[in-house]
């Protein structure tokens, strides 16, 4: 079974990703706020390396950097109702390279399929072209 933590997923697109080294995610609802500092990791994509000959030939892939970064801010009591999220991205010197706010509604995740019950609510945000948006599935 796959668990689904409550929280905010982050995708930071190039060229902003090259400058951002960490993030602070402030999430507020009903007079309650949670602030989480989040490490950003390099995003990768799978690059096929081909398959071995024969009917049982194994296939291989390698990870290749995309130039983007990603992170996840655990917000243990994140509700399934509207929240206000403020994302602050900083460079290696601690200077802010982006600070934006967005209002969104986290949705329950069904990691094991809808028949297995819902997991924690999540929302995924994308920082690109100087804007913060909600990623749409």
CSV table of N, CA, C and O in Angstrom, one decimal:
chain,number,residue,atom,x,y,z
A,1,UNK,N,0.8,-1.2,0.0
A,1,UNK,CA,0.0,0.0,0.0
A,1,UNK,C,0.9,1.2,0.0
A,1,UNK,O,1.9,1.3,0.7
A,2,UNK,N,0.4,2.2,-0.7
A,2,UNK,CA,1.2,3.5,-0.8
A,2,UNK,C,0.5,4.5,0.1
A,2,UNK,O,-0.7,4.7,0.0
A,3,UNK,N,1.2,5.2,1.0
A,3,UNK,CA,0.7,6.2,1.8
A,3,UNK,C,0.7,7.5,1.1
A,3,UNK,O,1.4,7.7,0.1
A,4,UNK,N,-0.2,8.5,1.5
A,4,UNK,CA,-0.2,9.8,0.9
A,4,UNK,C,-0.1,10.8,2.0
A,4,UNK,O,-1.1,11.1,2.6
A,5,UNK,N,1.0,11.5,2.1
A,5,UNK,CA,1.1,12.5,3.2
A,5,UNK,C,0.3,13.7,2.8
A,5,UNK,O,0.1,14.0,1.6
A,6,UNK,N,-0.1,14.5,3.8
A,6,UNK,CA,-0.7,15.8,3.5
A,6,UNK,C,0.4,16.8,3.3
A,6,UNK,O,1.4,16.9,4.0
A,7,UNK,N,0.1,17.6,2.2
A,7,UNK,CA,1.1,18.7,2.0
A,7,UNK,C,1.0,19.3,0.6
A,7,UNK,O,0.1,19.1,-0.2
A,8,UNK,N,2.1,20.1,0.3
A,8,UNK,CA,2.2,20.9,-0.9
A,8,UNK,C,3.4,20.5,-1.7
A,8,UNK,O,4.5,20.5,-1.2
A,9,UNK,N,3.1,20.0,-2.9
A,9,UNK,CA,4.2,19.6,-3.8
A,9,UNK,C,4.6,20.8,-4.6
A,9,UNK,O,3.8,21.7,-5.0
A,10,UNK,N,5.9,20.9,-4.9
A,10,UNK,CA,6.4,22.1,-5.6
A,10,UNK,C,7.2,21.6,-6.9
A,10,UNK,O,7.9,20.6,-6.8
A,11,UNK,N,7.0,22.3,-8.0
A,11,UNK,CA,7.8,22.1,-9.2
A,11,UNK,C,8.3,23.5,-9.6
A,11,UNK,O,7.5,24.4,-9.8
A,12,UNK,N,9.6,23.7,-9.7
A,12,UNK,CA,10.2,24.9,-10.0
A,12,UNK,C,10.8,24.7,-11.4
A,12,UNK,O,11.7,23.9,-11.6
A,13,UNK,N,10.4,25.5,-12.4
A,13,UNK,CA,10.8,25.3,-13.7
A,13,UNK,C,12.0,26.2,-14.0
A,13,UNK,O,12.2,27.3,-13.4
A,14,UNK,N,12.8,25.8,-15.1
A,14,UNK,CA,13.9,26.7,-15.5
A,14,UNK,C,13.4,28.0,-16.1
A,14,UNK,O,12.3,28.0,-16.6
A,15,UNK,N,14.1,29.1,-16.1
A,15,UNK,CA,15.4,29.3,-15.5
A,15,UNK,C,15.4,29.6,-14.0
A,15,UNK,O,16.4,29.7,-13.4
A,16,UNK,N,14.2,29.8,-13.4
A,16,UNK,CA,14.1,30.1,-12.0
A,16,UNK,C,14.8,29.0,-11.2
A,16,UNK,O,15.4,29.3,-10.1
A,17,UNK,N,14.6,27.7,-11.6
A,17,UNK,CA,15.2,26.6,-10.8
A,17,UNK,C,16.7,26.7,-10.6
A,17,UNK,O,17.2,26.3,-9.6
A,18,UNK,N,17.4,27.3,-11.6
A,18,UNK,CA,18.8,27.5,-11.5
A,18,UNK,C,19.2,28.4,-10.3
A,18,UNK,O,20.3,28.2,-9.8
A,19,UNK,N,18.4,29.3,-9.9
A,19,UNK,CA,18.7,30.3,-8.9
A,19,UNK,C,18.1,29.8,-7.5
A,19,UNK,O,18.7,30.2,-6.5
A,20,UNK,N,17.1,29.0,-7.5
A,20,UNK,CA,16.4,28.6,-6.3
A,20,UNK,C,17.1,27.4,-5.6
A,20,UNK,O,17.3,26.4,-6.3
A,21,UNK,N,17.5,27.5,-4.3
A,21,UNK,CA,18.1,26.4,-3.6
A,21,UNK,C,17.2,25.9,-2.5
A,21,UNK,O,17.4,24.7,-2.1
A,22,UNK,N,16.3,26.7,-2.0
A,22,UNK,CA,15.3,26.2,-1.0
A,22,UNK,C,14.1,27.0,-1.0
A,22,UNK,O,14.0,28.1,-1.7
A,23,UNK,N,13.1,26.5,-0.3
A,23,UNK,CA,11.8,27.2,-0.4
A,23,UNK,C,11.2,27.2,1.0
A,23,UNK,O,11.4,26.3,1.9
A,24,UNK,N,10.3,28.2,1.3
A,24,UNK,CA,9.5,28.3,2.5
A,24,UNK,C,8.1,28.3,2.0
A,24,UNK,O,7.7,29.1,1.1
A,25,UNK,N,7.2,27.4,2.5
A,25,UNK,CA,5.8,27.3,2.2
A,25,UNK,C,5.0,27.7,3.4
A,25,UNK,O,5.1,27.0,4.4
A,26,UNK,N,4.3,28.8,3.3
A,26,UNK,CA,3.4,29.2,4.4
A,26,UNK,C,2.0,28.9,4.0
A,26,UNK,O,1.5,29.4,3.0
A,27,UNK,N,1.3,28.1,4.7
A,27,UNK,CA,-0.1,27.7,4.4
A,27,UNK,C,-1.0,28.1,5.5
A,27,UNK,O,-0.8,27.8,6.7
A,28,UNK,N,-2.1,28.8,5.1
A,28,UNK,CA,-3.0,29.4,6.1
A,28,UNK,C,-4.5,29.0,5.8
A,28,UNK,O,-4.9,29.0,4.6
A,29,UNK,N,-5.3,28.7,6.8
A,29,UNK,CA,-6.7,28.5,6.7
A,29,UNK,C,-7.4,28.7,8.1
A,29,UNK,O,-6.8,28.4,9.1
A,30,UNK,N,-8.5,29.3,8.1
A,30,UNK,CA,-9.3,29.5,9.3
A,30,UNK,C,-8.5,30.0,10.4
A,30,UNK,O,-8.7,29.6,11.6
A,31,UNK,N,-7.6,31.0,10.2
A,31,UNK,CA,-6.9,31.6,11.2
A,31,UNK,C,-5.7,30.8,11.7
A,31,UNK,O,-5.0,31.2,12.6
A,32,UNK,N,-5.4,29.7,11.1
A,32,UNK,CA,-4.3,28.8,11.4
A,32,UNK,C,-3.2,28.9,10.3
A,32,UNK,O,-3.6,28.8,9.1
A,33,UNK,N,-2.0,29.0,10.6
A,33,UNK,CA,-0.9,29.0,9.6
A,33,UNK,C,0.2,28.1,10.0
A,33,UNK,O,0.5,27.9,11.2
A,34,UNK,N,0.7,27.4,9.0
A,34,UNK,CA,1.9,26.5,9.1
A,34,UNK,C,2.9,27.0,8.2
A,34,UNK,O,2.7,27.2,7.0
A,35,UNK,N,4.2,27.1,8.7
A,35,UNK,CA,5.3,27.4,7.8
A,35,UNK,C,6.3,26.3,7.8
A,35,UNK,O,6.7,25.8,8.8
A,36,UNK,N,6.7,25.8,6.6
A,36,UNK,CA,7.6,24.7,6.4
A,36,UNK,C,8.7,25.1,5.5
A,36,UNK,O,8.4,25.6,4.4
A,37,UNK,N,10.0,24.9,5.9
A,37,UNK,CA,11.1,25.2,5.0
A,37,UNK,C,11.4,23.9,4.3
A,37,UNK,O,11.4,22.8,4.9
A,38,UNK,N,11.5,23.9,3.0
A,38,UNK,CA,11.6,22.8,2.1
A,38,UNK,C,12.9,22.8,1.3
A,38,UNK,O,13.1,23.8,0.6
A,39,UNK,N,13.6,21.7,1.3
A,39,UNK,CA,14.7,21.5,0.4
A,39,UNK,C,14.3,21.2,-1.0
A,39,UNK,O,13.3,20.5,-1.2
A,40,UNK,N,14.9,21.8,-2.0
A,40,UNK,CA,14.6,21.6,-3.4
A,40,UNK,C,15.6,20.6,-4.0
A,40,UNK,O,16.8,20.7,-3.7
A,41,UNK,N,15.1,19.6,-4.7
A,41,UNK,CA,15.9,18.6,-5.4
A,41,UNK,C,15.9,18.8,-6.9
A,41,UNK,O,14.9,19.2,-7.4
A,42,UNK,N,16.9,18.4,-7.6
A,42,UNK,CA,17.0,18.4,-9.0
A,42,UNK,C,15.9,17.4,-9.6
A,42,UNK,O,15.9,16.3,-9.1
A,43,UNK,N,15.2,17.9,-10.5
A,43,UNK,CA,14.2,17.0,-11.2
A,43,UNK,C,14.9,16.2,-12.3
A,43,UNK,O,15.9,16.7,-12.9
A,44,UNK,N,14.5,15.0,-12.6
A,44,UNK,CA,15.1,14.2,-13.7
A,44,UNK,C,14.0,13.6,-14.5
A,44,UNK,O,12.8,13.6,-14.1
A,45,UNK,N,14.4,13.1,-15.7
A,45,UNK,CA,13.5,12.3,-16.5
A,45,UNK,C,14.2,11.0,-16.9
A,45,UNK,O,15.4,11.0,-16.9
A,46,UNK,N,13.4,10.0,-17.2
A,46,UNK,CA,14.0,8.7,-17.7
A,46,UNK,C,14.4,8.8,-19.1
A,46,UNK,O,13.6,9.2,-20.0
A,47,UNK,N,15.6,8.3,-19.4
A,47,UNK,CA,16.1,8.3,-20.8
A,47,UNK,C,16.4,6.8,-21.1
A,47,UNK,O,17.2,6.1,-20.5
A,48,UNK,N,15.6,6.2,-22.1
A,48,UNK,CA,15.8,4.8,-22.4
A,48,UNK,C,17.2,4.5,-22.9
A,48,UNK,O,17.8,5.2,-23.6
A,49,UNK,N,17.7,3.3,-22.4
A,49,UNK,CA,19.0,2.8,-22.8
A,49,UNK,C,18.9,1.6,-23.6
A,49,UNK,O,19.9,1.0,-23.9
A,50,UNK,N,17.7,1.2,-24.0
A,50,UNK,CA,17.6,0.1,-24.9
A,50,UNK,C,17.3,-1.2,-24.1
A,50,UNK,O,17.3,-1.2,-22.9
A,51,UNK,N,17.0,-2.3,-24.9
A,51,UNK,CA,16.7,-3.5,-24.3
A,51,UNK,C,17.6,-4.6,-24.8
A,51,UNK,O,18.1,-4.5,-25.9
A,52,UNK,N,17.9,-5.6,-24.0
A,52,UNK,CA,18.7,-6.8,-24.3
A,52,UNK,C,17.9,-7.6,-25.3
A,52,UNK,O,16.7,-7.7,-25.4
A,53,UNK,N,18.7,-8.3,-26.2
A,53,UNK,CA,18.0,-9.2,-27.2
A,53,UNK,C,17.4,-10.4,-26.5
A,53,UNK,O,17.8,-10.8,-25.4
A,54,UNK,N,16.4,-11.0,-27.1
A,54,UNK,CA,15.8,-12.2,-26.6
A,54,UNK,C,14.5,-12.0,-26.0
A,54,UNK,O,14.1,-10.8,-25.7
A,55,UNK,N,13.7,-13.0,-25.8
A,55,UNK,CA,12.3,-12.9,-25.3
A,55,UNK,C,12.3,-12.4,-23.8
A,55,UNK,O,11.3,-11.8,-23.4
A,56,UNK,N,13.3,-12.6,-23.0
A,56,UNK,CA,13.3,-12.1,-21.7
A,56,UNK,C,14.3,-11.0,-21.5
A,56,UNK,O,14.8,-10.7,-20.4
A,57,UNK,N,14.6,-10.3,-22.6
A,57,UNK,CA,15.6,-9.2,-22.5
A,57,UNK,C,15.1,-8.1,-21.6
A,57,UNK,O,14.0,-7.6,-21.7
A,58,UNK,N,16.0,-7.7,-20.7
A,58,UNK,CA,15.7,-6.6,-19.8
A,58,UNK,C,15.9,-5.3,-20.5
A,58,UNK,O,16.8,-5.1,-21.3
A,59,UNK,N,15.1,-4.3,-20.2
A,59,UNK,CA,15.3,-2.9,-20.7
A,59,UNK,C,15.9,-2.1,-19.6
A,59,UNK,O,15.7,-2.3,-18.4
A,60,UNK,N,16.5,-1.0,-20.0
A,60,UNK,CA,17.2,-0.1,-19.0
A,60,UNK,C,16.9,1.3,-19.3
A,60,UNK,O,16.6,1.7,-20.5
A,61,UNK,N,17.0,2.2,-18.3
A,61,UNK,CA,16.9,3.6,-18.5
A,61,UNK,C,17.9,4.3,-17.5
A,61,UNK,O,18.3,3.7,-16.5
A,62,UNK,N,18.2,5.5,-17.8
A,62,UNK,CA,19.0,6.3,-16.9
A,62,UNK,C,18.3,7.6,-16.6
A,62,UNK,O,17.5,8.1,-17.4
A,63,UNK,N,18.6,8.2,-15.4
A,63,UNK,CA,18.0,9.5,-15.1
A,63,UNK,C,18.8,10.6,-15.6
A,63,UNK,O,20.1,10.6,-15.5
A,64,UNK,N,18.2,11.6,-16.2
A,64,UNK,CA,18.8,12.7,-16.8
A,64,UNK,C,18.2,14.0,-16.2
A,64,UNK,O,17.0,14.1,-16.2
A,65,UNK,N,19.1,15.0,-15.8
A,65,UNK,CA,18.5,16.2,-15.2
A,65,UNK,C,17.7,17.0,-16.2
A,65,UNK,O,18.0,17.0,-17.4
A,66,UNK,N,16.6,17.6,-15.8
A,66,UNK,CA,15.7,18.4,-16.7
A,66,UNK,C,16.0,19.9,-16.6
A,66,UNK,O,15.5,20.6,-17.4
A,67,UNK,N,16.7,20.3,-15.5
A,67,UNK,CA,16.9,21.7,-15.3
A,67,UNK,C,15.9,22.3,-14.3
A,67,UNK,O,16.0,23.4,-13.9
A,68,UNK,N,14.9,21.5,-14.0
A,68,UNK,CA,13.8,21.9,-13.0
A,68,UNK,C,14.2,21.4,-11.6
A,68,UNK,O,15.2,20.6,-11.5
A,69,UNK,N,13.5,21.8,-10.6
A,69,UNK,CA,13.6,21.3,-9.3
A,69,UNK,C,12.3,21.0,-8.7
A,69,UNK,O,11.2,21.5,-9.2
A,70,UNK,N,12.3,20.2,-7.6
A,70,UNK,CA,11.0,19.8,-7.0
A,70,UNK,C,11.2,19.7,-5.5
A,70,UNK,O,12.3,19.6,-5.0
A,71,UNK,N,10.1,19.7,-4.8
A,71,UNK,CA,10.1,19.6,-3.3
A,71,UNK,C,8.7,19.3,-2.8
A,71,UNK,O,7.7,19.3,-3.6
A,72,UNK,N,8.6,19.0,-1.5
A,72,UNK,CA,7.3,18.7,-0.9
A,72,UNK,C,7.4,19.2,0.5
A,72,UNK,O,8.3,18.9,1.3
A,73,UNK,N,6.3,20.0,0.8
A,73,UNK,CA,6.2,20.6,2.2
A,73,UNK,C,5.1,19.8,2.9
A,73,UNK,O,4.0,19.9,2.6
A,74,UNK,N,5.6,19.1,3.9
A,74,UNK,CA,4.6,18.3,4.8
A,74,UNK,C,3.8,19.3,5.6
A,74,UNK,O,4.4,20.1,6.3
A,75,UNK,N,2.5,19.2,5.5
A,75,UNK,CA,1.6,20.0,6.3
A,75,UNK,C,0.6,19.0,6.9
A,75,UNK,O,-0.4,18.7,6.3
A,76,UNK,N,0.9,18.5,8.1
A,76,UNK,CA,0.2,17.4,8.7
A,76,UNK,C,-1.3,17.5,8.9
A,76,UNK,O,-2.0,16.5,8.8
A,77,UNK,N,-1.8,18.8,9.0
A,77,UNK,CA,-3.2,18.9,9.3
A,77,UNK,C,-3.8,19.7,8.1
A,77,UNK,O,-4.9,20.4,8.3
A,78,UNK,N,-3.3,19.6,6.9
A,78,UNK,CA,-3.8,20.3,5.8
A,78,UNK,C,-5.2,19.9,5.5
A,78,UNK,O,-5.5,18.7,5.4
A,79,UNK,N,-6.2,20.8,5.4
A,79,UNK,CA,-7.6,20.4,5.2
A,79,UNK,C,-7.9,20.3,3.7
A,79,UNK,O,-7.2,20.6,2.8
A,80,UNK,N,-9.1,19.7,3.5
A,80,UNK,CA,-9.7,19.7,2.1
A,80,UNK,C,-10.6,20.8,1.9
A,80,UNK,O,-11.8,20.7,1.6
A,81,UNK,N,-10.1,22.0,2.2
A,81,UNK,CA,-10.9,23.3,2.0
A,81,UNK,C,-9.9,24.3,1.6
A,81,UNK,O,-8.7,24.1,1.7
A,82,UNK,N,-10.4,25.5,1.2
A,82,UNK,CA,-9.5,26.5,0.6
A,82,UNK,C,-8.4,26.9,1.6
A,82,UNK,O,-8.7,27.1,2.8
A,83,UNK,N,-7.2,27.0,1.1
A,83,UNK,CA,-6.0,27.5,1.9
A,83,UNK,C,-5.3,28.6,1.1
A,83,UNK,O,-5.4,28.6,-0.1
A,84,UNK,N,-4.6,29.4,1.8
A,84,UNK,CA,-3.8,30.4,1.2
A,84,UNK,C,-2.4,30.0,1.3
A,84,UNK,O,-1.9,29.7,2.5
A,85,UNK,N,-1.7,29.9,0.2
A,85,UNK,CA,-0.3,29.4,0.2
A,85,UNK,C,0.6,30.5,-0.2
A,85,UNK,O,0.4,31.1,-1.3
A,86,UNK,N,1.7,30.8,0.6
A,86,UNK,CA,2.7,31.8,0.2
A,86,UNK,C,4.0,31.0,0.0
A,86,UNK,O,4.5,30.4,0.9
A,87,UNK,N,4.5,31.0,-1.3
A,87,UNK,CA,5.8,30.4,-1.6
A,87,UNK,C,6.9,31.4,-1.7
A,87,UNK,O,6.7,32.4,-2.4
A,88,UNK,N,8.0,31.2,-0.9
A,88,UNK,CA,9.2,32.0,-1.0
A,88,UNK,C,10.3,31.1,-1.4
A,88,UNK,O,10.6,30.1,-0.8
A,89,UNK,N,10.9,31.4,-2.6
A,89,UNK,CA,12.1,30.7,-3.0
A,89,UNK,C,13.3,31.6,-2.8
A,89,UNK,O,13.3,32.8,-3.0
A,90,UNK,N,14.4,31.0,-2.3
A,90,UNK,CA,15.7,31.7,-2.0
A,90,UNK,C,16.8,31.1,-2.8
A,90,UNK,O,16.8,29.9,-3.1
A,91,UNK,N,17.8,32.0,-3.0
A,91,UNK,CA,19.1,31.5,-3.6
A,91,UNK,C,20.1,31.0,-2.5
A,91,UNK,O,19.8,31.0,-1.3
A,92,UNK,N,21.3,30.7,-3.0
A,92,UNK,CA,22.3,30.1,-2.1
A,92,UNK,C,22.7,31.1,-1.0
A,92,UNK,O,23.2,30.7,0.1
A,93,UNK,N,22.5,32.4,-1.3
A,93,UNK,CA,22.9,33.4,-0.3
A,93,UNK,C,21.7,33.8,0.6
A,93,UNK,O,21.9,34.7,1.5
A,94,UNK,N,20.6,33.1,0.5
A,94,UNK,CA,19.4,33.4,1.3
A,94,UNK,C,18.6,34.5,0.8
A,94,UNK,O,17.6,34.9,1.5
A,95,UNK,N,18.9,35.1,-0.4
A,95,UNK,CA,18.1,36.1,-0.9
A,95,UNK,C,16.8,35.6,-1.6
A,95,UNK,O,16.9,34.6,-2.3
A,96,UNK,N,15.7,36.3,-1.5
A,96,UNK,CA,14.5,35.9,-2.1
A,96,UNK,C,14.6,36.1,-3.6
A,96,UNK,O,15.0,37.1,-4.1
A,97,UNK,N,14.2,35.0,-4.4
A,97,UNK,CA,14.2,35.1,-5.9
A,97,UNK,C,12.7,35.0,-6.4
A,97,UNK,O,12.5,35.3,-7.5
A,98,UNK,N,11.8,34.6,-5.5
A,98,UNK,CA,10.4,34.6,-5.8
A,98,UNK,C,9.6,34.6,-4.5
A,98,UNK,O,9.9,33.8,-3.7
A,99,UNK,N,8.5,35.4,-4.4
A,99,UNK,CA,7.6,35.3,-3.3
A,99,UNK,C,6.2,35.6,-3.9
A,99,UNK,O,6.0,36.7,-4.3
A,100,UNK,N,5.4,34.6,-3.9
A,100,UNK,CA,4.0,34.8,-4.4
A,100,UNK,C,3.0,34.0,-3.6
A,100,UNK,O,3.4,33.0,-2.9
A,101,UNK,N,1.8,34.4,-3.6
A,101,UNK,CA,0.7,33.9,-2.9
A,101,UNK,C,-0.4,33.4,-3.8
A,101,UNK,O,-0.6,34.0,-4.9
A,102,UNK,N,-1.0,32.3,-3.4
A,102,UNK,CA,-2.1,31.7,-4.2
A,102,UNK,C,-3.1,31.1,-3.3
A,102,UNK,O,-2.8,30.6,-2.2
A,103,UNK,N,-4.4,31.1,-3.6
A,103,UNK,CA,-5.4,30.4,-2.9
A,103,UNK,C,-5.9,29.2,-3.7
A,103,UNK,O,-6.2,29.3,-4.9
A,104,UNK,N,-6.0,28.1,-3.0
A,104,UNK,CA,-6.3,26.8,-3.7
A,104,UNK,C,-7.0,25.9,-2.7
A,104,UNK,O,-6.9,26.1,-1.5
A,105,UNK,N,-7.5,24.8,-3.2
A,105,UNK,CA,-8.2,23.8,-2.4
A,105,UNK,C,-7.5,22.5,-2.5
A,105,UNK,O,-7.6,21.9,-3.6
A,106,UNK,N,-6.8,22.0,-1.5
A,106,UNK,CA,-6.2,20.6,-1.6
A,106,UNK,C,-7.2,19.6,-1.8
A,106,UNK,O,-8.3,19.7,-1.3
A,107,UNK,N,-6.8,18.5,-2.5
A,107,UNK,CA,-7.7,17.4,-2.8
A,107,UNK,C,-7.1,16.1,-2.3
A,107,UNK,O,-5.9,15.9,-2.3
A,108,UNK,N,-8.0,15.2,-1.8
A,108,UNK,CA,-7.6,13.9,-1.3
A,108,UNK,C,-6.9,13.2,-2.5
A,108,UNK,O,-7.3,13.3,-3.6
A,109,UNK,N,-5.9,12.4,-2.1
A,109,UNK,CA,-5.2,11.6,-3.1
A,109,UNK,C,-5.6,10.1,-2.9
A,109,UNK,O,-5.6,9.6,-1.8
A,110,UNK,N,-5.9,9.4,-4.0
A,110,UNK,CA,-6.2,8.0,-3.9
A,110,UNK,C,-5.1,7.2,-4.5
A,110,UNK,O,-5.2,6.6,-5.6
A,111,UNK,N,-4.0,7.1,-3.8
A,111,UNK,CA,-2.8,6.4,-4.3
A,111,UNK,C,-2.9,4.9,-4.6
A,111,UNK,O,-2.3,4.4,-5.5
A,112,UNK,N,-3.9,4.3,-4.0
A,112,UNK,CA,-4.1,2.9,-4.2
A,112,UNK,C,-5.4,2.6,-5.0
A,112,UNK,O,-5.9,1.5,-5.0
A,113,UNK,N,-5.9,3.7,-5.5
A,113,UNK,CA,-7.2,3.6,-6.3
A,113,UNK,C,-8.4,4.0,-5.4
A,113,UNK,O,-8.3,3.9,-4.2
A,114,UNK,N,-9.5,4.4,-6.0
A,114,UNK,CA,-10.6,4.9,-5.2
A,114,UNK,C,-11.3,3.8,-4.3
A,114,UNK,O,-11.9,4.1,-3.4
A,115,UNK,N,-11.1,2.6,-4.7
A,115,UNK,CA,-11.6,1.5,-3.9
A,115,UNK,C,-10.9,1.2,-2.6
A,115,UNK,O,-11.4,0.5,-1.7
A,116,UNK,N,-9.8,1.8,-2.4
A,116,UNK,CA,-9.0,1.6,-1.2
A,116,UNK,C,-9.1,2.8,-0.2
A,116,UNK,O,-8.3,2.8,0.8
A,117,UNK,N,-9.9,3.7,-0.4
A,117,UNK,CA,-10.0,4.8,0.5
A,117,UNK,C,-9.0,6.0,0.2
A,117,UNK,O,-8.1,5.8,-0.5
A,118,UNK,N,-9.4,7.1,0.7
A,118,UNK,CA,-8.6,8.3,0.3
A,118,UNK,C,-7.4,8.5,1.3
A,118,UNK,O,-7.5,8.1,2.5
A,119,UNK,N,-6.4,9.1,0.8
A,119,UNK,CA,-5.2,9.5,1.5
A,119,UNK,C,-5.3,11.0,1.9
A,119,UNK,O,-6.3,11.6,1.7
A,120,UNK,N,-4.2,11.5,2.3
A,120,UNK,CA,-4.1,12.9,2.7
A,120,UNK,C,-4.3,13.8,1.6
A,120,UNK,O,-4.0,13.5,0.4
A,121,UNK,N,-4.9,15.0,1.9
A,121,UNK,CA,-5.1,16.0,0.8
A,121,UNK,C,-3.7,16.6,0.4
A,121,UNK,O,-2.9,16.8,1.2
A,122,UNK,N,-3.6,16.9,-0.9
A,122,UNK,CA,-2.4,17.5,-1.4
A,122,UNK,C,-2.8,18.5,-2.5
A,122,UNK,O,-3.9,18.5,-3.0
A,123,UNK,N,-1.9,19.4,-2.8
A,123,UNK,CA,-2.0,20.3,-3.9
A,123,UNK,C,-0.6,20.4,-4.5
A,123,UNK,O,0.4,20.3,-3.8
A,124,UNK,N,-0.5,20.5,-5.8
A,124,UNK,CA,0.8,20.7,-6.5
A,124,UNK,C,0.9,22.1,-7.1
A,124,UNK,O,0.0,22.5,-7.8
A,125,UNK,N,2.0,22.8,-6.8
A,125,UNK,CA,2.2,24.2,-7.3
A,125,UNK,C,3.3,24.2,-8.3
A,125,UNK,O,4.3,23.4,-8.1
A,126,UNK,N,3.2,25.0,-9.3
A,126,UNK,CA,4.3,25.2,-10.3
A,126,UNK,C,4.7,26.7,-10.3
A,126,UNK,O,3.9,27.6,-10.4
A,127,UNK,N,6.0,26.9,-10.1
A,127,UNK,CA,6.6,28.2,-10.3
A,127,UNK,C,7.3,28.3,-11.6
A,127,UNK,O,8.3,27.6,-11.8
A,128,UNK,N,6.8,29.1,-12.5
A,128,UNK,CA,7.4,29.2,-13.9
A,128,UNK,C,7.1,30.6,-14.4
A,128,UNK,O,6.0,31.1,-14.2
A,129,UNK,N,8.0,31.1,-15.2
A,129,UNK,CA,7.8,32.4,-15.8
A,129,UNK,C,7.4,33.5,-14.9
A,129,UNK,O,6.5,34.3,-15.2
A,130,UNK,N,7.9,33.5,-13.6
A,130,UNK,CA,7.6,34.5,-12.7
A,130,UNK,C,6.3,34.4,-12.0
A,130,UNK,O,5.8,35.3,-11.3
A,131,UNK,N,5.5,33.3,-12.2
A,131,UNK,CA,4.2,33.1,-11.7
A,131,UNK,C,4.1,31.8,-10.9
A,131,UNK,O,4.7,30.8,-11.3
A,132,UNK,N,3.2,31.8,-10.0
A,132,UNK,CA,2.9,30.6,-9.2
A,132,UNK,C,1.5,30.1,-9.6
A,132,UNK,O,0.5,30.9,-9.6
A,133,UNK,N,1.3,28.9,-10.0
A,133,UNK,CA,0.0,28.4,-10.5
A,133,UNK,C,-0.2,27.0,-9.8
A,133,UNK,O,0.8,26.3,-9.4
A,134,UNK,N,-1.4,26.5,-9.9
A,134,UNK,CA,-1.8,25.2,-9.4
A,134,UNK,C,-1.6,24.2,-10.6
A,134,UNK,O,-2.1,24.5,-11.7
A,135,UNK,N,-0.9,23.1,-10.4
A,135,UNK,CA,-0.7,22.1,-11.4
A,135,UNK,C,-2.1,21.4,-11.6
A,135,UNK,O,-2.7,21.0,-10.6
A,136,UNK,N,-2.5,21.2,-12.8
A,136,UNK,CA,-3.7,20.5,-13.1
A,136,UNK,C,-3.4,19.1,-13.5
A,136,UNK,O,-2.6,18.9,-14.4
A,137,UNK,N,-4.1,18.0,-12.9
A,137,UNK,CA,-3.8,16.7,-13.3
A,137,UNK,C,-4.2,16.4,-14.7
A,137,UNK,O,-4.9,17.0,-15.4
